[in-house]
XYZ file of C-alpha atoms in Angstrom:
302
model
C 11.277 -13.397 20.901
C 11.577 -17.019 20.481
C 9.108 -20.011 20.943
C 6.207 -21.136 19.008
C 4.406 -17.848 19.393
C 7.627 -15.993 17.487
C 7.038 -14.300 14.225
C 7.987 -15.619 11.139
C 11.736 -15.030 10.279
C 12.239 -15.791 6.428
C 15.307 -15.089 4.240
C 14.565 -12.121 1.750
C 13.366 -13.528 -1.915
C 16.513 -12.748 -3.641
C 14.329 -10.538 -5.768
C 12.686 -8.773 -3.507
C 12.364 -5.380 -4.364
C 14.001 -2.772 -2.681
C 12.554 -0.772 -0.038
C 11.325 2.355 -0.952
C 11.010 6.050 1.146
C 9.116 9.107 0.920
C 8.716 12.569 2.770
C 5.521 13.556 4.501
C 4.538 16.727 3.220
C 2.887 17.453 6.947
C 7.018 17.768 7.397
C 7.041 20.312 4.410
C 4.116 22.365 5.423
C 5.815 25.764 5.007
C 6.360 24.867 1.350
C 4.264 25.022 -1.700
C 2.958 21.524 -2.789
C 4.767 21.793 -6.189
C 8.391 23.132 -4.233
C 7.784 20.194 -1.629
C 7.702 17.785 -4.381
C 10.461 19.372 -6.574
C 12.482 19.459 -3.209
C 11.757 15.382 -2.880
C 12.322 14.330 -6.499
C 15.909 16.312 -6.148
C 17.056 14.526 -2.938
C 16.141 11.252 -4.498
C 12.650 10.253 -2.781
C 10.810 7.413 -4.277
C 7.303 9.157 -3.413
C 5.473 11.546 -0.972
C 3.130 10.822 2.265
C 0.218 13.744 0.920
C -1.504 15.059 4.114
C -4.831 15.992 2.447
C -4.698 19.835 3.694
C -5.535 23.230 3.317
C -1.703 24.702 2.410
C -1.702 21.581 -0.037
C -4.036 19.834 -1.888
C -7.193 21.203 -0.114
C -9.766 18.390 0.174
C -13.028 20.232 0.891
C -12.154 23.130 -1.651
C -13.774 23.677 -4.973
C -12.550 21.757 -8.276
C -10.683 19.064 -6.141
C -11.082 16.296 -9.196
C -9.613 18.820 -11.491
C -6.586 20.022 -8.842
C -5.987 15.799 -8.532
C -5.657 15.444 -12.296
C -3.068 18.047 -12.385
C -1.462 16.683 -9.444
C -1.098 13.157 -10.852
C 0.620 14.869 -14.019
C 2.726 16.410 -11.793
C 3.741 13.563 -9.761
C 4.236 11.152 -12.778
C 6.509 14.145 -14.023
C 8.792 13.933 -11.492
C 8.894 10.079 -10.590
C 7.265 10.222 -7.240
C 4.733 7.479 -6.059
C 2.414 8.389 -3.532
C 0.440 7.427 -0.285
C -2.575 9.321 0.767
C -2.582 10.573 4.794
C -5.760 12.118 6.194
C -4.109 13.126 9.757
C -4.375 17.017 9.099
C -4.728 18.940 12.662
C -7.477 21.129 11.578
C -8.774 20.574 8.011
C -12.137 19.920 9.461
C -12.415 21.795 12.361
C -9.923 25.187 12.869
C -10.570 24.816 16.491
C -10.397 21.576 17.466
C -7.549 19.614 16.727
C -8.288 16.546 14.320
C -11.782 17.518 15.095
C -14.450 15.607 14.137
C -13.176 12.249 14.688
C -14.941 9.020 14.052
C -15.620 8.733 17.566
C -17.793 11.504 18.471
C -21.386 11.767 20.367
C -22.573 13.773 17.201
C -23.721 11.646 14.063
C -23.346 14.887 11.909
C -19.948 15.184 13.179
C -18.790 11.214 12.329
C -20.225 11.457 8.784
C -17.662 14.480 8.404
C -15.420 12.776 9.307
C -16.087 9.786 6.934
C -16.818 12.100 4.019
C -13.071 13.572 4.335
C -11.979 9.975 4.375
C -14.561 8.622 1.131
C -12.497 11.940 -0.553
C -8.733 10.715 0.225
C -9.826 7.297 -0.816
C -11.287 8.944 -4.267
C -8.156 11.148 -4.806
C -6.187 8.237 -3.741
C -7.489 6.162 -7.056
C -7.309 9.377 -8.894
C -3.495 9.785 -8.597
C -2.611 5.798 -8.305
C -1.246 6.050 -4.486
C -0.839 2.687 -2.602
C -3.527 3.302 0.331
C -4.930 5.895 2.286
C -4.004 6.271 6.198
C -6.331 6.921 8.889
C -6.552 6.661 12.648
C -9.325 5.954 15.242
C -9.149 9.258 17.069
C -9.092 9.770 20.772
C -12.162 8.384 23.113
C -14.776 11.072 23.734
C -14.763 12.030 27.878
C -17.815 9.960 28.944
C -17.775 7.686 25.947
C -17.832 4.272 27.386
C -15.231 1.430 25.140
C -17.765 -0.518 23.867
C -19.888 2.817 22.601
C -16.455 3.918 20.960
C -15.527 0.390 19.330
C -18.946 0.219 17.908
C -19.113 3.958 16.561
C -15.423 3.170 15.168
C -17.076 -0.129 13.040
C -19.824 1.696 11.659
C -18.306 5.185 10.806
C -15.648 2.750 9.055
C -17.811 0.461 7.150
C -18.542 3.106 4.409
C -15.317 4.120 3.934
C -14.375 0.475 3.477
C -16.626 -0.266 0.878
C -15.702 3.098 -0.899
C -11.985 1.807 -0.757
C -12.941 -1.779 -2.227
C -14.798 -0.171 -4.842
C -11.644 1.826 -6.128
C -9.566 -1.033 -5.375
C -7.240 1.047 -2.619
C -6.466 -0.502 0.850
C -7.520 1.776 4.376
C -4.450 1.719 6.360
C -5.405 2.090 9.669
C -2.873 3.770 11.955
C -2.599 2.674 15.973
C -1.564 5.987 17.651
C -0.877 6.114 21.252
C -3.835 7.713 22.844
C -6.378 7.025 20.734
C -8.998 3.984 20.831
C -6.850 2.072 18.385
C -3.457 2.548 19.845
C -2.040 -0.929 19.552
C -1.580 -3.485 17.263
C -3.722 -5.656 19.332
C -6.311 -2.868 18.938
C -5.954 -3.317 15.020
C -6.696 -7.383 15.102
C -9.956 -5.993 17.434
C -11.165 -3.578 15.480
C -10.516 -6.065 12.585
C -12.100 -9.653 13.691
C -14.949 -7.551 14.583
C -15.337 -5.893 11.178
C -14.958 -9.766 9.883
C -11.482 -8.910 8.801
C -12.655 -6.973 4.916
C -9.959 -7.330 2.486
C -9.954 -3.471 1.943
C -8.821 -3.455 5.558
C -5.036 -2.850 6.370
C -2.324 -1.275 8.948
C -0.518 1.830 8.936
C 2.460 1.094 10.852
C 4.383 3.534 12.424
C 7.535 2.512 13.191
C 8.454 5.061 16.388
C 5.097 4.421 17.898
C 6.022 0.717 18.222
C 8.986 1.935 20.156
C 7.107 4.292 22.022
C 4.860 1.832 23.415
C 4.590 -1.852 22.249
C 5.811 -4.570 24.070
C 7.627 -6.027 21.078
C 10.572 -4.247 19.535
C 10.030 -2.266 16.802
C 11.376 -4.982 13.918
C 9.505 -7.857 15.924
C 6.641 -5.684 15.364
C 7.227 -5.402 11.677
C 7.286 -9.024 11.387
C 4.030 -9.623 13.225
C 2.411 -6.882 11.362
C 3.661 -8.387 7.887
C 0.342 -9.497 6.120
C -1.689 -6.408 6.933
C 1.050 -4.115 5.862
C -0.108 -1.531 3.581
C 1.798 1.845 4.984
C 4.487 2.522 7.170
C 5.890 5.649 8.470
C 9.156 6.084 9.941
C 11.201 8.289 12.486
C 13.065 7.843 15.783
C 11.156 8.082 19.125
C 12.274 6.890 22.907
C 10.437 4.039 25.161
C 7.197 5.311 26.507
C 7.588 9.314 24.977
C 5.320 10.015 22.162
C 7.855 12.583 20.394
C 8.743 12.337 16.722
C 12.264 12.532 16.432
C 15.042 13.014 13.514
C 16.995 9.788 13.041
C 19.898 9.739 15.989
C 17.580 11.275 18.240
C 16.218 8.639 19.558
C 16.693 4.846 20.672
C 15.350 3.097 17.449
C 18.358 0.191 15.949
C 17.172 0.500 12.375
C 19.400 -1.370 10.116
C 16.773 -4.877 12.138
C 13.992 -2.857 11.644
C 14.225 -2.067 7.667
C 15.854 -5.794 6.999
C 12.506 -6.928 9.635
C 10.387 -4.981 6.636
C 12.292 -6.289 3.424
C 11.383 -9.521 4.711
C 7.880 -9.065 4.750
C 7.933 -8.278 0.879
C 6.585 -5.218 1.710
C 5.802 -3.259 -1.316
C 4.648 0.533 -0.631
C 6.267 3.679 0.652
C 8.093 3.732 3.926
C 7.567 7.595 4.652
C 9.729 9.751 7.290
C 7.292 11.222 9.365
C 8.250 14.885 11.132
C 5.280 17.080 11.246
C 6.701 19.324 14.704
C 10.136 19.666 12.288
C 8.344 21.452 9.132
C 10.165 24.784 10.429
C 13.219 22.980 8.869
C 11.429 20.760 6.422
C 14.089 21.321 3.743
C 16.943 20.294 6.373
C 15.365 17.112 7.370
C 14.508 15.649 4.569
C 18.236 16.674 3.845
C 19.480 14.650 6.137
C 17.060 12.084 6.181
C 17.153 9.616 3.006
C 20.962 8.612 3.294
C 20.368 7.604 6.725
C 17.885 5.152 5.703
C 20.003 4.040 3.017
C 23.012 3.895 5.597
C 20.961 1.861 7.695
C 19.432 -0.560 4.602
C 22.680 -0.940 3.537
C 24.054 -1.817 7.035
C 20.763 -4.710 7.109
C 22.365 -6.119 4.358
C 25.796 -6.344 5.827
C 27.292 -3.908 3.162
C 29.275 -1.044 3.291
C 27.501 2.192 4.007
């Protein structure tokens, strides 16, 4: 992209710090939250994605301050950092998948929805983690846009001012299909919330692939000053499929040198929830790709 409209392009700071990856434990979910995070501290992981979820760190079980306090020990233990994700399938509702959302007819429904989302941002200051991730959810059927954008600002406006309170960013996610789905959908949604501080962008980086018009590092660039998460796997032009690294059409030695550029300072997790059967394997194989490909940015020898 060139022109006046192009992104920024700066040279790195030379002491930038380096980029740093995590696991998504909703890629780990046949393993035990402390084996998951043993597993990640072994292989090298800077932190974890947590999926607030029942097989994990249950949010709407009993004692969850208590079960957070041991988790931070735990997690300061083993050197992991840590971003908070609230995109369990059925934490809310076991019938519905990601059920309530913050979109739907019933008010009792929404405020579910935003009390599972006031909890990740409390556990979130609890254990230190960067910013919590959410995402719009999908339009009702017979939910007009404008209904759905307005629901979307209100149901969010508490969670915001829970999440300036504690001092944690809400890293909103665009996912393809949902209200939000774009990264022109994120500057909507935030002009007309008056653009709060506590307000950020999960990016993920397949997604832009999947469907954006720019490439995936020209959408890192534009997305630079409202980075506060980013998730990462391979994925092909116009298929929403998360897919191991090779399996798809993402260049990513642009993409991660695109993202040191930015200064961006929080996890970059590998996101492979429909690959937890082989969890372990992944996240195997995953990490020394992404240093392959940072190290390939930097026009060094993998």
């Amino acid at each position: 992209m060139t022109g006046p409209h192009a992104p920024p392009h700066p040279a790195p700071a030379p002491d930038a710090a380096p980029l740093r990856f995590g696991y998504g434990t909703n890629g780990l979910a046949d393993l035990r939250l402390d084996d998951a995070l043993a597993l990640l501290a072994d292989l090298g992981y800077d932190g974890v994605g947590l999926t607030l979820d029942h097989m994990h760190l249950d949010p709407l079980a009993s004692n969850l301050a208590a079960r957070t306090r041991r988790l931070a020990h735990r997690l300061d233990a083993l050197g992991l950092t840590v971003t908070i994700e609230t995109g369990a399938r059925y934490v809310l509702d076991p019938r519905r998948k990601h059920g309530p959302s913050l979109l739907d007819p019933d008010p009792d429904d929404r405020a579910r929805r935003v009390d599972l989302l006031v909890r990740g941002v409390q556990v979130a200051a609890d254990l230190g983690a960067h910013a919590v991730h959410c995402f719009s959810g999908i339009t009702p059927t017979g939910t007009d846009p404008d209904t759905a954008w307005k629901r979307l600002a209100e149901t969010l406006t508490p969670v915001l001012d829970t999440a300036t309170t504690a001092g944690i960013p809400l890293a909103i996610e665009p996912e393809p299909g949902h209200l939000l789905a774009t990264l022109a959908d994120f500057h909507h949604l935030r002009t007309t919330l008056g653009d709060p501080a506590a307000l950020g962008l999960t990016l993920d980086i397949g997604h832009c692939q999947c469907l954006e018009p720019l490439s995936p590092a020209e959408c890192v660039r534009a997305a630079g000053p409202w980075l506060r998460h980013v998730q990462i796997e391979d994925m092909r032009r116009g298929v929403h499929e998360h897919l191991p690294f090779g399996d798809g059409d993402i260049d990513f030695p642009p993409v991660l040198a695109a993202l040191a550029d930015t200064g961006y300072q929080g996890l970059t997790v590998v996101e492979l929830p429909r690959h937890s059967h082989a969890g372990p394997h992944f996240a195997e194989l995953s990490l020394p790709f992404l240093h392959q490909a940072v190290a390939l940015s930097q026009g060094s020898t993998p």
